[in-house]
């Protein structure tokens, strides 16, 4: 069993090796939502690559005109060419794949969203209904699949302390407005409740359980102020039931690359914006939140969401949980998806990642793409999207001459398994 002190040492070593971390946390979302930033990120030494058909349509995340979509599978390439491809896939075929009805044990689907996008939420509602109907049909006609029609929807936007509220809502014991009030939506999640409401109503109509995934902000605030030692052992166990796996995950070579590319630039951007003087609960800090404490908050957030989804699947053999989470937690494996894969390896549970309406900003380090550049990329096509990250073999230094050699490639991290684009 890994002790709390050991976990803290591992985090420190990861920071020293990677130079990295963090993503936006709830009380800072309002600032981020209204900010228009353009900054040049320092080079991380990470090689990126992409190859996409120029005719591929991509949607503006703020346009809410339609829920029709095109879908594509990402085919990563770790060869010397480093040339990933997109393969068009029929939307009905994608629904079948996501429904987990091909002889597997069930698992999790991660629908990476933009929290303020009506289009993304329409797609999520559509996927939930189509997957539910597909699984129900397979069960009705006696499919030979080991999976069943058990299904749940996991929610990043709801903290675990409010699970009883979600249960009462699905049981039709409280109204939509009471749901909003009792999960303290306005206090704990900045983005519009109305954007998510059709999803909640659809789950209620179909009697699909809603599962709270996120860390209670009171506990996350303690970690941001004091690091992981700020939590009692019992509270840490609540979010990190697998401390050995949690510690081992930070040692992965690819995780260091992920942190450098995804987390470190985000931390620097937040620092530039001057929003690191408060914790998620609004506690005032004497100085900017340290990188180590921000890192601790981020990995606790991701680990909690992965472990809560995993726990539901284990408790519901053959079941499928569709999780609605920010695209930043889904992309390039190092967030929730890699953690769920680690937990689910022994049971061979599926873990499928989907990013909805990806933009240039989604696939580049925070602060490295201006809003104007992002709009221009949307207008001209997605040729500049980064489909994978290359990471180096153990012992090869980032930025060295050796790192440029094809044989120094340790592997690649795909942006996601699938991309879905509103049309």
PDB file of N, CA and C in Angstrom, residues 205-245:
ATOM      1  N   UNK A 205     -36.536  10.677 -18.391  1.00  0.00           N
ATOM      2  CA  UNK A 205     -37.572  10.029 -19.204  1.00  0.00           C
ATOM      3  C   UNK A 205     -37.265   8.542 -19.418  1.00  0.00           C
ATOM      4  N   UNK A 206     -36.004   8.221 -19.667  1.00  0.00           N
ATOM      5  CA  UNK A 206     -35.600   6.846 -19.965  1.00  0.00           C
ATOM      6  C   UNK A 206     -35.175   6.072 -18.716  1.00  0.00           C
ATOM      7  N   UNK A 207     -35.240   6.726 -17.561  1.00  0.00           N
ATOM      8  CA  UNK A 207     -34.850   6.110 -16.289  1.00  0.00           C
ATOM      9  C   UNK A 207     -33.385   5.666 -16.302  1.00  0.00           C
ATOM     10  N   UNK A 208     -32.531   6.515 -16.868  1.00  0.00           N
ATOM     11  CA  UNK A 208     -31.093   6.265 -16.892  1.00  0.00           C
ATOM     12  C   UNK A 208     -30.465   6.959 -15.683  1.00  0.00           C
ATOM     13  N   UNK A 209     -29.807   6.242 -14.801  1.00  0.00           N
ATOM     14  CA  UNK A 209     -29.208   6.873 -13.624  1.00  0.00           C
ATOM     15  C   UNK A 209     -28.194   7.949 -13.999  1.00  0.00           C
ATOM     16  N   UNK A 210     -28.179   9.025 -13.243  1.00  0.00           N
ATOM     17  CA  UNK A 210     -27.159  10.059 -13.350  1.00  0.00           C
ATOM     18  C   UNK A 210     -26.157   9.849 -12.226  1.00  0.00           C
ATOM     19  N   UNK A 211     -24.865   9.871 -12.571  1.00  0.00           N
ATOM     20  CA  UNK A 211     -23.821   9.571 -11.597  1.00  0.00           C
ATOM     21  C   UNK A 211     -22.912  10.789 -11.423  1.00  0.00           C
ATOM     22  N   UNK A 212     -22.794  11.273 -10.203  1.00  0.00           N
ATOM     23  CA  UNK A 212     -21.894  12.389  -9.890  1.00  0.00           C
ATOM     24  C   UNK A 212     -20.447  11.893  -9.938  1.00  0.00           C
ATOM     25  N   UNK A 213     -19.588  12.612 -10.654  1.00  0.00           N
ATOM     26  CA  UNK A 213     -18.206  12.185 -10.831  1.00  0.00           C
ATOM     27  C   UNK A 213     -17.195  13.062 -10.104  1.00  0.00           C
ATOM     28  N   UNK A 214     -17.537  14.311  -9.841  1.00  0.00           N
ATOM     29  CA  UNK A 214     -16.517  15.292  -9.473  1.00  0.00           C
ATOM     30  C   UNK A 214     -16.220  15.347  -7.977  1.00  0.00           C
ATOM     31  N   UNK A 215     -15.019  15.824  -7.683  1.00  0.00           N
ATOM     32  CA  UNK A 215     -14.575  16.036  -6.308  1.00  0.00           C
ATOM     33  C   UNK A 215     -15.412  17.143  -5.656  1.00  0.00           C
ATOM     34  N   UNK A 216     -15.772  16.963  -4.395  1.00  0.00           N
ATOM     35  CA  UNK A 216     -16.430  18.039  -3.661  1.00  0.00           C
ATOM     36  C   UNK A 216     -15.483  19.235  -3.584  1.00  0.00           C
ATOM     37  N   UNK A 217     -15.989  20.420  -3.900  1.00  0.00           N
ATOM     38  CA  UNK A 217     -15.117  21.593  -3.970  1.00  0.00           C
ATOM     39  C   UNK A 217     -14.463  21.910  -2.628  1.00  0.00           C
ATOM     40  N   UNK A 218     -15.125  21.563  -1.515  1.00  0.00           N
ATOM     41  CA  UNK A 218     -14.519  21.795  -0.210  1.00  0.00           C
ATOM     42  C   UNK A 218     -13.208  21.019  -0.076  1.00  0.00           C
ATOM     43  N   UNK A 219     -13.206  19.784  -0.587  1.00  0.00           N
ATOM     44  CA  UNK A 219     -12.001  18.949  -0.516  1.00  0.00           C
ATOM     45  C   UNK A 219     -10.954  19.394  -1.527  1.00  0.00           C
ATOM     46  N   UNK A 220     -11.388  19.775  -2.706  1.00  0.00           N
ATOM     47  CA  UNK A 220     -10.446  20.252  -3.710  1.00  0.00           C
ATOM     48  C   UNK A 220      -9.776  21.539  -3.234  1.00  0.00           C
ATOM     49  N   UNK A 221     -10.544  22.390  -2.555  1.00  0.00           N
ATOM     50  CA  UNK A 221      -9.980  23.618  -2.013  1.00  0.00           C
ATOM     51  C   UNK A 221      -8.890  23.346  -0.978  1.00  0.00           C
ATOM     52  N   UNK A 222      -9.087  22.306  -0.169  1.00  0.00           N
ATOM     53  CA  UNK A 222      -8.074  21.933   0.812  1.00  0.00           C
ATOM     54  C   UNK A 222      -6.777  21.512   0.134  1.00  0.00           C
ATOM     55  N   UNK A 223      -6.907  20.779  -0.965  1.00  0.00           N
ATOM     56  CA  UNK A 223      -5.725  20.326  -1.702  1.00  0.00           C
ATOM     57  C   UNK A 223      -5.028  21.501  -2.371  1.00  0.00           C
ATOM     58  N   UNK A 224      -5.799  22.429  -2.913  1.00  0.00           N
ATOM     59  CA  UNK A 224      -5.190  23.595  -3.553  1.00  0.00           C
ATOM     60  C   UNK A 224      -4.460  24.480  -2.546  1.00  0.00           C
ATOM     61  N   UNK A 225      -4.928  24.492  -1.314  1.00  0.00           N
ATOM     62  CA  UNK A 225      -4.291  25.322  -0.293  1.00  0.00           C
ATOM     63  C   UNK A 225      -3.138  24.612   0.402  1.00  0.00           C
ATOM     64  N   UNK A 226      -3.230  23.265   0.523  1.00  0.00           N
ATOM     65  CA  UNK A 226      -2.264  22.540   1.362  1.00  0.00           C
ATOM     66  C   UNK A 226      -1.656  21.315   0.688  1.00  0.00           C
ATOM     67  N   UNK A 227      -2.012  21.044  -0.562  1.00  0.00           N
ATOM     68  CA  UNK A 227      -1.543  19.826  -1.203  1.00  0.00           C
ATOM     69  C   UNK A 227      -2.351  18.623  -0.734  1.00  0.00           C
ATOM     70  N   UNK A 228      -2.004  17.423  -1.206  1.00  0.00           N
ATOM     71  CA  UNK A 228      -2.725  16.218  -0.804  1.00  0.00           C
ATOM     72  C   UNK A 228      -2.721  15.982   0.704  1.00  0.00           C
ATOM     73  N   UNK A 229      -1.667  16.385   1.444  1.00  0.00           N
ATOM     74  CA  UNK A 229      -1.730  16.226   2.899  1.00  0.00           C
ATOM     75  C   UNK A 229      -2.857  17.022   3.549  1.00  0.00           C
ATOM     76  N   UNK A 230      -3.468  17.932   2.802  1.00  0.00           N
ATOM     77  CA  UNK A 230      -4.595  18.688   3.330  1.00  0.00           C
ATOM     78  C   UNK A 230      -5.839  17.849   3.516  1.00  0.00           C
ATOM     79  N   UNK A 231      -5.880  16.671   2.899  1.00  0.00           N
ATOM     80  CA  UNK A 231      -7.013  15.766   3.047  1.00  0.00           C
ATOM     81  C   UNK A 231      -6.705  14.700   4.091  1.00  0.00           C
ATOM     82  N   UNK A 232      -7.701  14.332   4.854  1.00  0.00           N
ATOM     83  CA  UNK A 232      -7.546  13.210   5.774  1.00  0.00           C
ATOM     84  C   UNK A 232      -7.395  11.928   4.965  1.00  0.00           C
ATOM     85  N   UNK A 233      -6.904  10.882   5.604  1.00  0.00           N
ATOM     86  CA  UNK A 233      -6.722   9.598   4.912  1.00  0.00           C
ATOM     87  C   UNK A 233      -8.051   9.071   4.378  1.00  0.00           C
ATOM     88  N   UNK A 234      -9.108   9.223   5.157  1.00  0.00           N
ATOM     89  CA  UNK A 234     -10.422   8.729   4.731  1.00  0.00           C
ATOM     90  C   UNK A 234     -10.923   9.481   3.502  1.00  0.00           C
ATOM     91  N   UNK A 235     -10.721  10.790   3.506  1.00  0.00           N
ATOM     92  CA  UNK A 235     -11.186  11.577   2.365  1.00  0.00           C
ATOM     93  C   UNK A 235     -10.375  11.264   1.114  1.00  0.00           C
ATOM     94  N   UNK A 236      -9.078  11.072   1.270  1.00  0.00           N
ATOM     95  CA  UNK A 236      -8.250  10.731   0.120  1.00  0.00           C
ATOM     96  C   UNK A 236      -8.668   9.379  -0.448  1.00  0.00           C
ATOM     97  N   UNK A 237      -8.969   8.429   0.435  1.00  0.00           N
ATOM     98  CA  UNK A 237      -9.409   7.108  -0.006  1.00  0.00           C
ATOM     99  C   UNK A 237     -10.726   7.193  -0.777  1.00  0.00           C
ATOM    100  N   UNK A 238     -11.548   8.158  -0.418  1.00  0.00           N
ATOM    101  CA  UNK A 238     -12.823   8.360  -1.103  1.00  0.00           C
ATOM    102  C   UNK A 238     -12.624   8.644  -2.583  1.00  0.00           C
ATOM    103  N   UNK A 239     -11.589   9.393  -2.916  1.00  0.00           N
ATOM    104  CA  UNK A 239     -11.332   9.771  -4.303  1.00  0.00           C
ATOM    105  C   UNK A 239     -10.257   8.918  -4.971  1.00  0.00           C
ATOM    106  N   UNK A 240      -9.381   8.332  -4.154  1.00  0.00           N
ATOM    107  CA  UNK A 240      -8.272   7.536  -4.687  1.00  0.00           C
ATOM    108  C   UNK A 240      -8.302   6.159  -4.043  1.00  0.00           C
ATOM    109  N   UNK A 241      -9.219   5.285  -4.485  1.00  0.00           N
ATOM    110  CA  UNK A 241      -9.314   3.951  -3.884  1.00  0.00           C
ATOM    111  C   UNK A 241      -8.150   3.034  -4.267  1.00  0.00           C
ATOM    112  N   UNK A 242      -7.408   3.409  -5.303  1.00  0.00           N
ATOM    113  CA  UNK A 242      -6.270   2.611  -5.768  1.00  0.00           C
ATOM    114  C   UNK A 242      -4.986   3.435  -5.683  1.00  0.00           C
ATOM    115  N   UNK A 243      -4.437   3.634  -4.461  1.00  0.00           N
ATOM    116  CA  UNK A 243      -3.260   4.501  -4.317  1.00  0.00           C
ATOM    117  C   UNK A 243      -2.027   3.989  -5.039  1.00  0.00           C
ATOM    118  N   UNK A 244      -1.863   2.668  -5.126  1.00  0.00           N
ATOM    119  CA  UNK A 244      -0.706   2.133  -5.841  1.00  0.00           C
ATOM    120  C   UNK A 244      -0.766   2.479  -7.326  1.00  0.00           C
ATOM    121  N   UNK A 245      -1.932   2.273  -7.933  1.00  0.00           N
ATOM    122  CA  UNK A 245      -2.100   2.610  -9.344  1.00  0.00           C
ATOM    123  C   UNK A 245      -1.996   4.106  -9.579  1.00  0.00           C
TER     124      UNK A 245
END
